[in-house]
Structure formats: structure tokens, C-alpha cells
XYZ file of C-alpha atoms in Angstrom:
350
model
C 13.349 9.603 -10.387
C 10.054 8.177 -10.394
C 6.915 9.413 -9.184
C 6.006 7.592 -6.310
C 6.832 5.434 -3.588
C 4.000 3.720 -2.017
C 4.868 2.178 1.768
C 2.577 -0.372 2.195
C 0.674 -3.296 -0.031
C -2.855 -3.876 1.350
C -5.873 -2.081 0.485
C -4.425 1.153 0.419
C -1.456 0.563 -1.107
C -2.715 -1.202 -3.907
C -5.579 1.340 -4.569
C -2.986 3.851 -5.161
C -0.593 2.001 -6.805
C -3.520 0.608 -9.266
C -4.670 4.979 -9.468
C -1.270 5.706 -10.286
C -0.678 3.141 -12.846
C -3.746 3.908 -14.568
C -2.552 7.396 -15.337
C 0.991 6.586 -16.660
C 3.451 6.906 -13.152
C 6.058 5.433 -12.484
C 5.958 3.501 -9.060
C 7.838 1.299 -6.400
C 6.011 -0.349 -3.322
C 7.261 -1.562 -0.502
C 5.971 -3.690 2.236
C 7.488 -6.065 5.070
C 4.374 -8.128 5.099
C 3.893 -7.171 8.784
C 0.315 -5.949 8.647
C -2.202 -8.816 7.706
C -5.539 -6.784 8.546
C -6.405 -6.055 4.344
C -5.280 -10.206 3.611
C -7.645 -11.678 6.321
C -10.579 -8.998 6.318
C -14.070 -10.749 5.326
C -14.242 -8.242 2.229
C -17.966 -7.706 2.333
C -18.890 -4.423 0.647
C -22.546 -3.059 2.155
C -24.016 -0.004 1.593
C -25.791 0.105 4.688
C -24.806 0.282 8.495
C -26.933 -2.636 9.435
C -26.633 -2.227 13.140
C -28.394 1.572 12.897
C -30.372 1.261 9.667
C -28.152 4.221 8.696
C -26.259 4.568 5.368
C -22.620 4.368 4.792
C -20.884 7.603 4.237
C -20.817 8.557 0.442
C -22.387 4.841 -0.206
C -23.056 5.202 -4.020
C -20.321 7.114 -4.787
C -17.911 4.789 -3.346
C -19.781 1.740 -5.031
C -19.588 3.163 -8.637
C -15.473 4.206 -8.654
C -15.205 0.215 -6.534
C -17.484 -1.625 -9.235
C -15.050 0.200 -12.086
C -11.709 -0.364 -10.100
C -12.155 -3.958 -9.498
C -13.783 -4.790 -12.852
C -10.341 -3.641 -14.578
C -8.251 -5.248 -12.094
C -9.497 -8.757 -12.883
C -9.300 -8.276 -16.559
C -5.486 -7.155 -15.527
C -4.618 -9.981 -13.056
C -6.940 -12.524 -14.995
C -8.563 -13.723 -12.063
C -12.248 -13.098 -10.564
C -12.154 -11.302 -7.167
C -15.361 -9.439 -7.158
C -18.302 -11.793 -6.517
C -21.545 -10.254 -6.416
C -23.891 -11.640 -3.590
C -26.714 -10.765 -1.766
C -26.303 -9.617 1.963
C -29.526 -11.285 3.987
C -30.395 -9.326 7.556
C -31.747 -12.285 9.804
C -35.037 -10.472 11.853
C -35.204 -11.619 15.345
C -38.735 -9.983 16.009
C -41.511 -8.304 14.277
C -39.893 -4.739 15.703
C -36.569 -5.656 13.590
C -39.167 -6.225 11.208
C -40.818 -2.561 11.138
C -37.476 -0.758 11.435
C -36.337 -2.129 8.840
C -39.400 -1.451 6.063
C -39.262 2.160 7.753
C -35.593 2.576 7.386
C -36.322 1.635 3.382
C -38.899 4.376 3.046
C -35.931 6.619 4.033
C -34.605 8.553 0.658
C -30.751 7.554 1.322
C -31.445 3.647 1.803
C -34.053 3.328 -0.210
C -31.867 1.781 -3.528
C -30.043 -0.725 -1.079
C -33.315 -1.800 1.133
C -35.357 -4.336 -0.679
C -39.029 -3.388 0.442
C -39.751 -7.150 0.246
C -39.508 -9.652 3.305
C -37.596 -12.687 2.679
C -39.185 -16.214 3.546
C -37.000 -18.459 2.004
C -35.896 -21.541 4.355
C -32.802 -22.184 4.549
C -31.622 -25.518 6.114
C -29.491 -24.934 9.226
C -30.947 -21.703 10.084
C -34.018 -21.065 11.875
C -36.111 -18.147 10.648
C -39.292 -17.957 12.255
C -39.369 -14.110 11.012
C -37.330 -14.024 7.794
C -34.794 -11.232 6.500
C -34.540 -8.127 4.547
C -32.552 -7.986 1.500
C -29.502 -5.242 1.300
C -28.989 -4.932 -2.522
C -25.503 -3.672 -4.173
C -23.535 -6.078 -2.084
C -21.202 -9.073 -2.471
C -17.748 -9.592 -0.874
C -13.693 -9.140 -2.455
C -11.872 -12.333 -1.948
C -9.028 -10.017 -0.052
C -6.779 -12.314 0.118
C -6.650 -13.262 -3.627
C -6.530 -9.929 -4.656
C -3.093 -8.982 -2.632
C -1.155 -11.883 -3.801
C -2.085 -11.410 -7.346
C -1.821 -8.269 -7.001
C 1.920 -8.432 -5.392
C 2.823 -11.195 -8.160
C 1.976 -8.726 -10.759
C 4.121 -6.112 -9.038
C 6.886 -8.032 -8.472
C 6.863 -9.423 -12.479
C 7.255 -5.752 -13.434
C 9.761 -4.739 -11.347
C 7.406 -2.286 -9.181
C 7.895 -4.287 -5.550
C 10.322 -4.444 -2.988
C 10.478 -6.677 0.765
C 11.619 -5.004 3.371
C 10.836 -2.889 6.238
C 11.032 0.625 5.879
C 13.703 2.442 7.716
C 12.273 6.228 8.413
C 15.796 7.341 9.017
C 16.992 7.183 6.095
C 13.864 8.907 4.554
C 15.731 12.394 3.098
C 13.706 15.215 2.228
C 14.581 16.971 -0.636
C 12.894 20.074 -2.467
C 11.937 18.258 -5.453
C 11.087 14.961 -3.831
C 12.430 12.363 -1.490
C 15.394 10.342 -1.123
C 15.044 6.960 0.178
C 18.845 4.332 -0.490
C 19.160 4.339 -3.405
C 15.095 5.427 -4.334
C 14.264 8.961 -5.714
C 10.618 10.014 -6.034
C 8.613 12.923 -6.079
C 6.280 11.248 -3.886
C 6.065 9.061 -1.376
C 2.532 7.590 0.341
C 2.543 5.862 3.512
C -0.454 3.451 3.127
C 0.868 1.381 6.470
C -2.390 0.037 8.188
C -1.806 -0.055 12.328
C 1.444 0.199 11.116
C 1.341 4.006 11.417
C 1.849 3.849 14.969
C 5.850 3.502 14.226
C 5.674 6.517 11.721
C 7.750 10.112 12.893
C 5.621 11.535 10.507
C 2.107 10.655 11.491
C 2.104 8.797 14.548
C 0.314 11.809 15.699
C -2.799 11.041 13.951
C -5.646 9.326 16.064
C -5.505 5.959 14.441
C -7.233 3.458 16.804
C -6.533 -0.448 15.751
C -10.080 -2.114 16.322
C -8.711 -5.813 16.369
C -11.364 -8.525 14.608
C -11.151 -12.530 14.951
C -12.881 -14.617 11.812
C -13.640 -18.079 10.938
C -13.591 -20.728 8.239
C -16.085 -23.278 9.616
C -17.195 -26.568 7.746
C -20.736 -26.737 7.989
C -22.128 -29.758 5.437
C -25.486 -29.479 6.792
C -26.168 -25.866 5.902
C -27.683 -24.867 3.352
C -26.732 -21.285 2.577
C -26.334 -19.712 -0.815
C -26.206 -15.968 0.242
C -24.201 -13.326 2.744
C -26.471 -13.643 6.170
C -25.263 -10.980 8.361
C -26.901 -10.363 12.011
C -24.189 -10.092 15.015
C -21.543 -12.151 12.479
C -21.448 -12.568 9.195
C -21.982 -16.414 7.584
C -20.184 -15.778 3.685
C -20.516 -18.893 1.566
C -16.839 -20.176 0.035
C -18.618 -23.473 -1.103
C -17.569 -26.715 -0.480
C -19.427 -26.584 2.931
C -16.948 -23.945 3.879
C -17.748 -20.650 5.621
C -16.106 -17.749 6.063
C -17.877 -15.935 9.704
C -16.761 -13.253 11.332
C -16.272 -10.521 13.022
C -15.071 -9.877 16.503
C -14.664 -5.875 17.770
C -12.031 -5.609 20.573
C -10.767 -2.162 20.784
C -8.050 -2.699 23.843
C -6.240 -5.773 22.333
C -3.384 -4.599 19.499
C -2.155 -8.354 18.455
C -2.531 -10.256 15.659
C -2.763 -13.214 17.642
C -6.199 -14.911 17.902
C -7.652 -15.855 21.397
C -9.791 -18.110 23.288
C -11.708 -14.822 23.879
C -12.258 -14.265 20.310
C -13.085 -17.452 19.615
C -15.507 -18.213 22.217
C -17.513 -14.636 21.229
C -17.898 -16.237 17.599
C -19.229 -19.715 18.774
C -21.525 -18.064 20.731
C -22.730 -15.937 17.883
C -22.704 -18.787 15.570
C -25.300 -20.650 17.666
C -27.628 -17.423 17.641
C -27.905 -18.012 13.755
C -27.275 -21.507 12.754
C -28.818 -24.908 14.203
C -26.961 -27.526 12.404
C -23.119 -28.623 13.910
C -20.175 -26.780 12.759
C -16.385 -27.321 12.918
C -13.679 -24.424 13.160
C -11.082 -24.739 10.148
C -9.101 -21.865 10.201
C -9.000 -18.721 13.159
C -7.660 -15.475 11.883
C -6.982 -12.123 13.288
C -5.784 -8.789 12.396
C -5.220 -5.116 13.841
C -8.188 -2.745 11.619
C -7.299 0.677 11.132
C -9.933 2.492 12.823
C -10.065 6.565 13.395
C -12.712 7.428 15.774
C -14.709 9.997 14.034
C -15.635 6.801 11.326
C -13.354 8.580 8.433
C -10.217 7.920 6.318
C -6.667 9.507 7.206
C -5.989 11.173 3.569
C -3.509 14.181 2.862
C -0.256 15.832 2.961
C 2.406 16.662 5.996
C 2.079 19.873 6.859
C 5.450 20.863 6.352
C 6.584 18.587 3.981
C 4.617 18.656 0.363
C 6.456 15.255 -0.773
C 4.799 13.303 2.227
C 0.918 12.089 2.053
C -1.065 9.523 3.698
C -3.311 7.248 2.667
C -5.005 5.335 6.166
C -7.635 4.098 8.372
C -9.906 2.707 5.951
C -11.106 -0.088 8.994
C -13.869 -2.060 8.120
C -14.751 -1.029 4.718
C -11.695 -1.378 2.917
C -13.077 -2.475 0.045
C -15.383 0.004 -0.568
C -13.248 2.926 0.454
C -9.924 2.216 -1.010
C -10.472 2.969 -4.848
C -12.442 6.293 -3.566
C -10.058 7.513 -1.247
C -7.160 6.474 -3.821
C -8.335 8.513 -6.740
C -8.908 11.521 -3.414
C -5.589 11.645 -2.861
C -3.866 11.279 -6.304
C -6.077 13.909 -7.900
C -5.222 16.314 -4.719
C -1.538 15.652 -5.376
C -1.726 15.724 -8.904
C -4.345 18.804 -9.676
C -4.943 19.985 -6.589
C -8.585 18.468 -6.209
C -9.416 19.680 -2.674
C -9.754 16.988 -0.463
C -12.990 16.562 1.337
C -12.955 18.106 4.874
C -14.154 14.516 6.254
C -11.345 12.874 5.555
C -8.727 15.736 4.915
C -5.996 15.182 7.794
C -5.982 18.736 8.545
C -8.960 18.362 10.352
C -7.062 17.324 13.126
C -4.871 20.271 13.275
C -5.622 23.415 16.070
C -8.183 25.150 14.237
C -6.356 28.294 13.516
C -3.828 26.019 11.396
C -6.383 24.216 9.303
């Protein structure tokens, strides 16, 4: 019997699977490579809601336990993933301007607002009022990350492809029962996927679907995150990585001529020199409405958890929300309320 089986292998799935590891149990994931939101997200990790001058939730918690997680994982898979960068806010007026040195006076943004204005030119971009500087940022080369990730799983024995077949999920009372699988544990960590799951599908998990970019861009200068509407993230040779879209009624994977006008569009706002589209991606987030993880246990089956909706933070929330869940199975940590499943339940059954 081992101790878990994780459904699932992108930013959830490997956050618990790394968790588990780490503490000496004994694992098996699965995944059917169905769910591409974690391999073609842009990564960036940003303290700050940029839109609302407003703080992420738990910000400098979830940086500390992500700077630690993915530190160790590159030493493991021997490859750099974590690339520190700083995260420029274009100003389009002298009010974006004010909000923004007020927002920095606030107590909860003040270690990830730099009070200074930034002047620097940068070719391709027109500036007339500079940017602010959000500080503890950089991006996750997603994509990177998962296949090294799945290489290392798959060397040792811990990974399996195939869909998951929730009928022949048994439920026994010192585990589950899955072929020929025994474990006392099993996480679904399944993305939009959940949708398809008997044992969650209840949950409010809203897919948020987001288009992104590679451009080529030779005459633009940019050594630095610029984030305004879109994000413009630097992958060097004149490449750029610029995204995202936010349509909350489409559920494909399937990029459109929608999507990809948006982006031009928004591209134009920030940048003044001629581009070319390389690459157009797109992927299913998974959002929850109230803005928080899906993390717990069935409530009638102990053996069952859930690891979800970690939308457009992934990297930030995943080690976090990981090391939530495992210590709640494993030592009965009580889960925070916020992202506690139960809060979902009638509220005489919480």
C-alpha cells in the first residue's frame, strides 16, 4: 500500500507530490495529459493585484514556502526554473501615478511597492510617464518545470498515463482501491478537469479561459516583466512571452481569432516597434469565484481530498496550499476557513 495517489500532474499535483516526497511517502501520479492550463500559464509570481493596488491574499507567506520549494526543486531536477525579475507597471497618467505612491504608503504593499518612479527608456515602448516597480517578483518557466518534473517521476517509477476511471475508484476503510493501486490516500489535483469528478463536481469551480503569445520583437528593447492590460515577459532572443486574455463563457482549449485580436490590440497600447506572433496558446484556468483555493477532504469519505482552483497564481499558491493540505491529512493542521471546502457546505454542516 502506499500512501498516496495523486490524480493530476500540473501545479497541484506536483506541489503535493514534491510535499509528500519531502517527508518520506510513498507516491503514484497519474495524469492523461488532458489539462494544459499549469504547462502554458505565463508563471509570473506578483505580490500585488495590480489592477486594484490591493495585495494578494497571504502574499508573503506564500512567497517564503514558493522561494524554498522551488529553490530545492532545481537543485533536484538540475535545471533553473525560478528566474527572478522585476515586474514594471507602465503609468498611463499622472492619476496612475498618485495611486500608485499612495497604495505604497499602505502597510500591506509597502515591501512590494518601490516608492521610486521609474524613468528608464526603453526602446519600443513609449513612456511619457514611467512605471512603478513591484519588488519580490519574477516568473516559473511552467512549462520546464512539468516535464522535468514528469521525467523525474517517471525515472523512479512514481508516474503513470492514463485517464482515470472513477468507477473503479473502491473505497475501503483503511484507504482506497484503485486496479491494481492501494493507498491510504488519494488527491484529486485535476485542474477544469474536476468538472468530470462524482466526487466534487459539486464544487463551484469556474474555468476562466486565457490566450498568450510568443511574439518576435527584434526592435524592443526590454530587459524586465512590463505588465499593464498584458504582460510583455522577456525569453531573450527577441522572443516574448505576452499574455493574458480573461474569457469566462468559453471552456476550450482552442485559441481564437477573438483571443487573438484582444492581445494585438493590447500589444499596440504598450509597444511601438512591429511585432510578429510565433506561437498562440490557450488553456481552461481553474477559477472559484470567491478568489480562493478548493483544499480538503469529502465529507463522507476521509481517504478522498482535493487539491484545486489555484487559477492565476499557480505558482505562488501551489507549494502553500500543498504543505495545507498534507499537514491537515497528516496532523490534523486545521485548514484555513478561506480555502477549507467546507465552506461551501449548508452552514449547519460546516
Amino acid at each position: 500500500m502506499i500512501d498516496y495517489l495523486i490524480i493530476g500532474s500540473g501545479l497541484a499535483g506536483i506541489s503535493f507530490a514534491e510535499i509528500a516526497l519531502r517527508n518520506d511517502k510513498s507516491i503514484l501520479v497519474l495524469d492523461n495529459n488532458s489539462q494544459n492550463s499549469s504547462k502554458i500559464a505565463g508563471g509570473l509570481y506578483n505580490p500585488v493585484i495590480l489592477k486594484r493596488f490591493s495585495e494578494v491574499w497571504k502574499a508573503q507567506e506564500q512567497l517564503f514556502l514558493m522561494n524554498e520549494f522551488y529553490t530545492i526543486l532545481e537543485e533536484k531536477l538540475n535545471c533553473k526554473v525560478d528566474f527572478k525579475s522585476p515586474i514594471l507597471r507602465k503609468f498611463f497618467s499622472v492619476e496612475e501615478q498618485n495611486n500608485w505612491f499612495a497604495a505604497s504608503d499602505k502597510v500591506a504593499l509597502a515591501p512590494f511597492l518601490s516608492t521610486e518612479l521609474i524613468s528608464k527608456k526603453y526602446i519600443g515602448i513609449d513612456s511619457p510617464y514611467g512605471y512603478g516597480e513591484v519588488l519580490q517578483t519574477g516568473y516559473v518557466d511552467t512549462a520546464l518545470l512539468l516535464n522535468k518534473y514528469r521525467e523525474y517521476l517517471k525515472h523512479n517509477n512514481l508516474f503513470q498515463e492514463e485517464s482515470f476511471n472513477y468507477d473503479a475508484l473502491i473505497i475501503n476503510s483503511d484507504g482506497i482501491q484503485y486496479k491494481n493501486i492501494h493507498a491510504k490516500h488519494i488527491i484529486f489535483a485535476e485542474g477544469f478537469g474536476m468538472h468530470a469528478n462524482p466526487y466534487f463536481n459539486q464544487l463551484p469551480l469556474d474555468g476562466t479561459k486565457g490566450e498568450l503569445f510568443i511574439i518576435k520583437a527584434p526592435e524592443l528593447d526590454l530587459d524586465v516583466i512590463v505588465n499593464t492590460s498584458v504582460f510583455i515577459l522577456p525569453l531573450g532572443n527577441d522572443l516574448f512571452k505576452v499574455g493574458a486574455t480573461y474569457n469566462w463563457k468559453d471552456k476550450t482549449d482552442l485559441p481564437t481569432e477573438e483571443g487573438k485580436t484582444e492581445l494585438v490590440d493590447r500589444i499596440k497600447e504598450i509597444i511601438t516597434c512591429d511585432f510578429e506572433i510565433v506561437e498562440h496558446f490557450a488553456g481552461v484556468r481553474p477559477t472559484v469565484k470567491d478568489r480562493r483555493p478548493l483544499v480538503g477532504t469529502h465529507r463522507n469519505y476521509e481517504s478522498i481530498h482535493i487539491l484545486n482552483g489555484l487559477g492565476t497564481r499557480g505558482v505562488m499558491l501551489g507549494p502553500a496550499m500543498a504543505k495545507a493540505l498534507f499537514e491537515n491529512i497528516e496532523h490534523q493542521v486545521p485548514l484555513n476557513k478561506e480555502i477549507d471546502i467546507k465552506r461551501f457546505l449548508p452552514k449547519g454542516q460546516q
